[in-house]
mmCIF file of C-alpha atoms in Angstrom:
data_model
loop_
_atom_site.group_PDB
_atom_site.id
_atom_site.type_symbol
_atom_site.label_atom_id
_atom_site.label_comp_id
_atom_site.label_asym_id
_atom_site.label_seq_id
_atom_site.Cartn_x
_atom_site.Cartn_y
_atom_site.Cartn_z
ATOM 1 C CA MET A 1 -0.071 -0.319 0.059
ATOM 2 C CA THR A 2 1.285 3.312 -0.955
ATOM 3 C CA ASP A 3 0.950 6.448 1.277
ATOM 4 C CA THR A 4 -0.442 9.330 -0.626
ATOM 5 C CA ALA A 5 -0.851 13.021 0.512
ATOM 6 C CA ALA A 6 -4.476 14.153 0.984
ATOM 7 C CA ALA A 7 -5.746 16.559 -1.342
ATOM 8 C CA PRO A 8 -6.013 20.037 0.140
ATOM 9 C CA SER A 9 -9.556 20.953 1.534
ATOM 10 C CA ALA A 10 -11.176 24.330 0.052
ATOM 11 C CA SER A 11 -11.289 25.360 3.733
ATOM 12 C CA ASP A 12 -7.211 24.815 4.249
ATOM 13 C CA PRO A 13 -5.168 27.812 4.557
ATOM 14 C CA PRO A 14 -2.998 28.499 1.280
ATOM 15 C CA VAL A 15 0.281 27.566 1.753
ATOM 16 C CA VAL A 16 2.630 30.748 2.511
ATOM 17 C CA SER A 17 5.990 30.208 4.239
ATOM 18 C CA SER A 18 6.556 33.751 5.501
ATOM 19 C CA PRO A 19 5.049 34.503 8.980
ATOM 20 C CA SER A 20 3.861 38.042 7.832
ATOM 21 C CA LEU A 21 2.381 39.034 4.394
ATOM 22 C CA SER A 22 2.861 42.226 2.389
ATOM 23 C CA PRO A 23 1.911 45.371 4.023
ATOM 24 C CA ARG A 24 -0.946 45.664 1.508
ATOM 25 C CA ASP A 25 -2.379 41.915 2.351
ATOM 26 C CA GLU A 26 -1.677 42.754 6.240
ATOM 27 C CA SER A 27 -3.820 46.117 5.853
ATOM 28 C CA ARG A 28 -6.681 44.419 4.266
ATOM 29 C CA LEU A 29 -6.647 41.690 6.831
ATOM 30 C CA ALA A 30 -6.614 44.417 9.557
ATOM 31 C CA LEU A 31 -9.915 45.794 7.774
ATOM 32 C CA ALA A 32 -11.515 42.484 7.305
ATOM 33 C CA SER A 33 -10.896 41.752 11.071
ATOM 34 C CA THR A 34 -12.441 45.104 12.213
ATOM 35 C CA LEU A 35 -15.619 44.315 9.943
ATOM 36 C CA LEU A 36 -16.031 40.857 11.151
ATOM 37 C CA THR A 37 -15.953 42.062 14.587
ATOM 38 C CA LEU A 38 -18.299 44.954 13.868
ATOM 39 C CA SER A 39 -20.781 42.524 12.130
ATOM 40 C CA GLY A 40 -20.657 40.260 15.094
ATOM 41 C CA ARG A 41 -21.247 42.874 17.541
ATOM 42 C CA ALA A 42 -24.049 44.446 15.462
ATOM 43 C CA LEU A 43 -25.765 41.054 15.219
ATOM 44 C CA ASP A 44 -25.614 40.621 18.804
ATOM 45 C CA ALA A 45 -27.352 43.865 19.697
ATOM 46 C CA VAL A 46 -30.294 43.247 17.188
ATOM 47 C CA PRO A 47 -32.377 41.384 19.551
ATOM 48 C CA VAL A 48 -33.259 44.307 21.762
ATOM 49 C CA ASP A 49 -33.354 43.424 25.569
ATOM 50 C CA PRO A 50 -36.698 44.763 27.064
ATOM 51 C CA GLU A 51 -35.106 44.196 30.504
ATOM 52 C CA ALA A 52 -31.846 46.368 29.506
ATOM 53 C CA ALA A 53 -30.744 48.811 32.365
ATOM 54 C CA PRO A 54 -31.377 52.331 31.468
ATOM 55 C CA GLY A 55 -28.729 53.815 29.221
ATOM 56 C CA ASP A 56 -27.582 50.276 28.135
ATOM 57 C CA LEU A 57 -28.917 50.541 24.371
ATOM 58 C CA LEU A 58 -27.226 53.913 24.068
ATOM 59 C CA ARG A 59 -24.032 52.119 25.510
ATOM 60 C CA VAL A 60 -24.213 49.358 22.794
ATOM 61 C CA ALA A 61 -24.876 51.830 20.045
ATOM 62 C CA LEU A 62 -21.749 54.050 21.186
ATOM 63 C CA ASP A 63 -19.615 50.943 21.328
ATOM 64 C CA LEU A 64 -20.690 50.224 17.526
ATOM 65 C CA GLN A 65 -20.072 53.753 16.510
ATOM 66 C CA GLN A 66 -16.417 53.525 17.924
ATOM 67 C CA ARG A 67 -15.904 50.400 16.109
ATOM 68 C CA ILE A 68 -17.202 51.795 12.963
ATOM 69 C CA GLU A 69 -14.273 54.696 13.336
ATOM 70 C CA HIS A 70 -11.910 51.803 13.829
ATOM 71 C CA VAL A 71 -13.082 50.355 10.284
ATOM 72 C CA VAL A 72 -12.650 53.782 8.731
ATOM 73 C CA THR A 73 -9.124 54.171 10.267
ATOM 74 C CA ASN A 74 -8.345 50.444 8.649
ATOM 75 C CA ALA A 75 -10.006 51.515 5.381
ATOM 76 C CA VAL A 76 -7.653 54.774 5.191
ATOM 77 C CA ILE A 77 -4.725 52.531 5.949
ATOM 78 C CA ALA A 78 -5.520 49.790 3.371
ATOM 79 C CA GLU A 79 -6.088 52.595 0.957
ATOM 80 C CA ARG A 80 -2.835 54.000 1.445
ATOM 81 C CA GLU A 81 -1.292 50.524 1.401
ATOM 82 C CA ARG A 82 -2.715 50.008 -2.227
ATOM 83 C CA GLY A 83 -1.570 53.539 -3.520
ATOM 84 C CA THR A 84 -4.479 55.684 -3.138
ATOM 85 C CA THR A 85 -3.155 59.254 -2.770
ATOM 86 C CA TRP A 86 -4.456 61.832 -0.271
ATOM 87 C CA ASP A 87 -6.292 63.790 -2.907
ATOM 88 C CA GLN A 88 -8.235 60.696 -3.588
ATOM 89 C CA LEU A 89 -8.795 60.173 0.075
ATOM 90 C CA GLY A 90 -9.995 63.578 0.545
ATOM 91 C CA ALA A 91 -12.507 63.362 -2.314
ATOM 92 C CA ALA A 92 -13.757 59.969 -1.126
ATOM 93 C CA ALA A 93 -14.536 61.553 2.307
ATOM 94 C CA GLY A 94 -15.744 64.605 0.860
ATOM 95 C CA THR A 95 -13.051 66.670 2.298
ATOM 96 C CA THR A 96 -9.670 68.088 1.181
ATOM 97 C CA ARG A 97 -6.549 66.480 0.749
ATOM 98 C CA GLN A 98 -5.234 68.454 3.851
ATOM 99 C CA SER A 99 -8.060 67.581 5.885
ATOM 100 C CA ALA A 100 -7.820 64.141 5.253
ATOM 101 C CA HIS A 101 -4.079 64.060 5.820
ATOM 102 C CA GLU A 102 -4.351 65.837 9.350
ATOM 103 C CA LYS A 103 -7.000 63.639 10.272
ATOM 104 C CA TRP A 104 -5.679 60.292 9.346
ATOM 105 C CA SER A 105 -1.795 60.588 8.834
ATOM 106 C CA PRO A 106 -1.166 60.085 12.441
ATOM 107 C CA ASP A 107 -2.984 56.646 12.287
ATOM 108 C CA ILE A 108 -0.720 55.696 9.178
ATOM 109 C CA HIS A 109 2.311 56.567 11.387
ATOM 110 C CA ALA A 110 1.042 54.248 14.207
ATOM 111 C CA TRP A 111 0.402 51.634 11.519
ATOM 112 C CA ALA A 112 4.064 51.776 10.234
ATOM 113 C CA ALA A 113 5.522 52.072 13.820
ATOM 114 C CA ILE A 114 3.926 48.661 14.772
ATOM 115 C CA GLY A 115 5.428 46.958 11.822
ATOM 116 C CA ARG A 116 2.391 47.106 9.353
ATOM 117 C CA THR A 117 0.866 43.845 10.692
ATOM 118 C CA ALA A 118 -2.463 42.728 11.257
ATOM 119 C CA ARG A 119 -1.596 40.348 13.852
ATOM 120 C CA SER A 120 -1.084 41.835 17.480
ATOM 121 C CA SER A 121 2.107 41.099 19.376
ATOM 122 C CA ASP A 122 0.322 38.490 21.447
ATOM 123 C CA SER A 123 -1.473 36.926 18.536
ATOM 124 C CA SER A 124 -2.090 33.090 18.997
ATOM 125 C CA TYR A 125 -1.397 32.750 15.404
ATOM 126 C CA ALA A 126 2.004 31.856 14.424
ATOM 127 C CA THR A 127 1.480 33.387 10.905
ATOM 128 C CA THR A 128 -0.629 36.039 9.240
ATOM 129 C CA ILE A 129 -1.977 33.395 6.788
ATOM 130 C CA GLU A 130 -3.463 31.281 9.728
ATOM 131 C CA TYR A 131 -4.985 34.500 11.067
ATOM 132 C CA ALA A 132 -6.627 34.916 7.756
ATOM 133 C CA ALA A 133 -7.912 31.045 7.297
ATOM 134 C CA GLU A 134 -9.683 31.783 10.789
ATOM 135 C CA MET A 135 -11.284 34.803 9.191
ATOM 136 C CA ASP A 136 -12.330 32.528 6.089
ATOM 137 C CA ARG A 137 -14.038 30.377 8.339
ATOM 138 C CA GLN A 138 -15.872 33.044 10.363
ATOM 139 C CA PHE A 139 -17.219 34.408 7.112
ATOM 140 C CA ALA A 140 -18.186 31.272 5.712
ATOM 141 C CA ARG A 141 -20.578 30.700 8.618
ATOM 142 C CA SER A 142 -22.903 33.324 7.031
ATOM 143 C CA ASP A 143 -21.882 32.533 3.488
ATOM 144 C CA PRO A 144 -20.762 28.860 2.872
ATOM 145 C CA SER A 145 -20.629 29.474 -0.794
ATOM 146 C CA ARG A 146 -17.177 31.430 -0.238
ATOM 147 C CA PRO A 147 -15.004 29.283 1.691
ATOM 148 C CA GLN A 148 -11.986 31.386 1.316
ATOM 149 C CA ALA A 149 -13.388 34.947 0.925
ATOM 150 C CA VAL A 150 -10.716 36.680 2.672
ATOM 151 C CA THR A 151 -7.628 34.715 1.605
ATOM 152 C CA SER A 152 -8.432 34.156 -2.053
ATOM 153 C CA GLY A 153 -7.796 38.213 -2.553
ATOM 154 C CA LEU A 154 -4.469 38.198 -0.985
ATOM 155 C CA ASP A 155 -1.298 39.117 -3.001
ATOM 156 C CA ALA A 156 0.139 36.276 -1.129
ATOM 157 C CA VAL A 157 -2.373 33.767 -2.853
ATOM 158 C CA ARG A 158 -2.635 35.351 -6.317
ATOM 159 C CA PHE A 159 1.139 36.330 -6.620
ATOM 160 C CA PRO A 160 3.156 34.001 -4.496
ATOM 161 C CA GLY A 161 6.469 34.949 -6.426
ATOM 162 C CA SER A 162 6.295 38.513 -4.752
ATOM 163 C CA GLN A 163 6.572 37.427 -1.173
ATOM 164 C CA ALA A 164 10.339 37.194 -1.321
ATOM 165 C CA TYR A 165 10.684 40.655 -2.484
ATOM 166 C CA GLU A 166 8.062 42.057 0.268
ATOM 167 C CA ASP A 167 10.122 40.166 2.906
ATOM 168 C CA SER A 168 13.306 41.988 1.933
ATOM 169 C CA LEU A 169 11.567 45.283 2.423
ATOM 170 C CA ARG A 170 9.848 44.342 5.639
ATOM 171 C CA VAL A 171 13.560 43.437 6.936
ATOM 172 C CA ARG A 172 14.880 46.749 5.860
ATOM 173 C CA GLY A 173 11.852 48.675 7.011
ATOM 174 C CA ARG A 174 12.190 47.122 10.589
ATOM 175 C CA ALA A 175 15.922 48.190 10.937
ATOM 176 C CA LEU A 176 15.049 51.647 9.957
ATOM 177 C CA HIS A 177 12.211 51.742 12.453
ATOM 178 C CA SER A 178 14.450 50.229 15.080
ATOM 179 C CA ARG A 179 16.793 53.247 14.559
ATOM 180 C CA LEU A 180 14.163 55.679 14.620
ATOM 181 C CA LYS A 181 13.197 54.405 18.180
ATOM 182 C CA GLN A 182 16.398 54.893 19.317
ATOM 183 C CA LEU A 183 16.804 58.173 18.025
ATOM 184 C CA ASN A 184 13.471 59.403 19.422
ATOM 185 C CA LYS A 185 14.857 58.005 22.648
ATOM 186 C CA THR A 186 17.778 60.358 22.422
ATOM 187 C CA LEU A 187 15.400 63.213 21.692
ATOM 188 C CA LYS A 188 13.443 62.520 24.759
ATOM 189 C CA GLU A 189 16.551 62.249 26.740
ATOM 190 C CA LEU A 190 17.945 65.601 25.574
ATOM 191 C CA ALA A 191 14.593 67.345 26.175
ATOM 192 C CA ASP A 192 14.522 65.892 29.809
ATOM 193 C CA GLU A 193 17.894 67.503 30.165
ATOM 194 C CA ARG A 194 16.958 70.815 29.075
ATOM 195 C CA GLU A 195 14.309 70.644 31.617
ATOM 196 C CA THR A 196 17.128 70.768 34.207
ATOM 197 C CA LEU A 197 18.785 73.731 32.704
ATOM 198 C CA ASN A 198 17.787 77.546 33.146
ATOM 199 C CA ILE A 199 17.987 79.461 29.619
ATOM 200 C CA ASN A 200 18.016 82.666 31.614
ATOM 201 C CA ASP A 201 21.173 81.396 33.583
ATOM 202 C CA PRO A 202 24.556 82.359 31.839
ATOM 203 C CA ALA A 203 26.069 79.505 33.532
ATOM 204 C CA ASP A 204 23.710 77.176 31.586
ATOM 205 C CA TYR A 205 24.253 78.674 28.287
ATOM 206 C CA GLY A 206 27.103 76.477 27.058
ATOM 207 C CA ARG A 207 25.431 73.398 28.189
ATOM 208 C CA LEU A 208 22.260 74.160 26.516
ATOM 209 C CA ALA A 209 24.194 75.204 23.504
ATOM 210 C CA GLU A 210 25.643 71.687 23.308
ATOM 211 C CA ASN A 211 22.316 70.164 23.841
ATOM 212 C CA ARG A 212 20.849 71.845 21.071
ATOM 213 C CA LEU A 213 23.639 70.975 18.579
ATOM 214 C CA LEU A 214 23.218 67.280 19.707
ATOM 215 C CA ASN A 215 19.510 67.833 19.186
ATOM 216 C CA ALA A 216 20.051 69.160 15.640
ATOM 217 C CA GLU A 217 22.145 66.244 14.729
ATOM 218 C CA THR A 218 19.673 63.765 15.884
ATOM 219 C CA TYR A 219 16.881 65.326 14.125
ATOM 220 C CA LYS A 220 19.141 65.306 11.070
ATOM 221 C CA GLU A 221 19.879 61.673 11.452
ATOM 222 C CA ALA A 222 16.339 60.902 11.790
ATOM 223 C CA ALA A 223 15.342 62.876 8.550
ATOM 224 C CA SER A 224 18.031 60.556 6.792
ATOM 225 C CA VAL A 225 16.260 57.458 8.149
ATOM 226 C CA TYR A 226 12.757 58.851 6.962
ATOM 227 C CA ASP A 227 14.635 59.371 3.325
ATOM 228 C CA GLN A 228 15.526 55.647 3.423
ATOM 229 C CA LEU A 229 11.918 54.777 4.404
ATOM 230 C CA VAL A 230 10.872 56.132 1.164
ATOM 231 C CA THR A 231 12.298 53.331 -0.597
ATOM 232 C CA ALA A 232 11.814 50.606 2.021
ATOM 233 C CA GLU A 233 8.032 51.514 2.286
ATOM 234 C CA PRO A 234 7.126 53.127 -0.880
ATOM 235 C CA ALA A 235 3.455 52.865 -0.140
ATOM 236 C CA LEU A 236 3.992 55.234 2.799
ATOM 237 C CA ALA A 237 6.641 57.588 0.925
ATOM 238 C CA ASP A 238 4.364 60.578 1.040
ATOM 239 C CA GLU A 239 4.404 60.354 4.862
ATOM 240 C CA HIS A 240 7.970 59.531 5.143
ATOM 241 C CA ARG A 241 8.864 62.581 2.995
ATOM 242 C CA ALA A 242 6.677 64.861 5.183
ATOM 243 C CA GLU A 243 8.342 63.452 8.201
ATOM 244 C CA ALA A 244 11.908 64.008 6.748
ATOM 245 C CA GLU A 245 11.396 67.646 5.908
ATOM 246 C CA GLY A 246 9.766 68.260 9.287
ATOM 247 C CA HIS A 247 12.692 66.717 11.129
ATOM 248 C CA ARG A 248 14.962 68.754 8.889
ATOM 249 C CA ARG A 249 13.206 71.901 9.847
ATOM 250 C CA LYS A 250 13.504 71.047 13.384
ATOM 251 C CA ALA A 251 17.490 70.490 13.129
ATOM 252 C CA ASP A 252 17.683 73.783 11.495
ATOM 253 C CA ASP A 253 15.714 75.415 14.360
ATOM 254 C CA SER A 254 17.832 73.651 17.074
ATOM 255 C CA ARG A 255 20.924 74.526 15.022
ATOM 256 C CA ASP A 256 19.924 78.340 15.055
ATOM 257 C CA ILE A 257 19.139 78.249 18.809
ATOM 258 C CA ALA A 258 22.636 76.760 19.655
ATOM 259 C CA THR A 259 24.181 79.528 17.816
ATOM 260 C CA LEU A 260 22.177 82.322 19.661
ATOM 261 C CA LEU A 261 23.266 80.595 23.008
ATOM 262 C CA GLN A 262 26.756 80.343 21.882
ATOM 263 C CA HIS A 263 26.845 83.897 21.209
ATOM 264 C CA LYS A 264 25.172 84.639 24.475
ATOM 265 C CA ALA A 265 27.665 82.682 26.313
ATOM 266 C CA GLN A 266 30.738 84.335 24.489
ATOM 267 C CA HIS A 267 29.068 87.581 25.390
ATOM 268 C CA GLU A 268 28.733 86.972 29.141
ATOM 269 C CA ALA A 269 32.292 85.404 29.095
#
């Protein structure tokens, strides 16, 4: 008797070797997850409890409203990951590019900072594709005719050869974000030191000037890291360019302040 491998079931997850998928896939899964959670909570609320305590019905509605905001946020992230511009997002939201950017760009930065992944750090799933397969199963309970409704639309399934390139970008992006974290820690330490110094005390001018010069160099390096993230995370290039420019301005401001403090220190001497 010869052993043969069982044919894969339609409900089996696609075979993907990488723990994480492309940021575009991850963002789509984050959106799918919030939608599934919202739908479940909404269905739970349909049978109105006649014995509910005063205010409970409103609390349920407000919870759903908050979850809808999470859906909107994840939709914006998924749109940015697929290349939708801020002009297009503004038009879709019935507002301007600037307003859309001001409202949602912090969420884009937060998404990038956590590694652009749909799985939480304490997830019980070893890989994102396993997490996606569980979403397939949840959706199939309401629509059995689509057993792989979530995974079938992923790049990892449609274009499996793209995963190696995406993995290389992820490795580079993680290294750059790690460096940014270190630089932000340095900036915080420099800010804390300035709190201990007196800008009106000539005895502190020299140390304040030195602090500001270090601050400028740190901002300058952070701007360089954001420049590198433009190519490591091309879908978020607009955000990284804006951050790079903002950090360069802060570097210039710190350098100007240092120059003034140096002049004041020389004058007092």
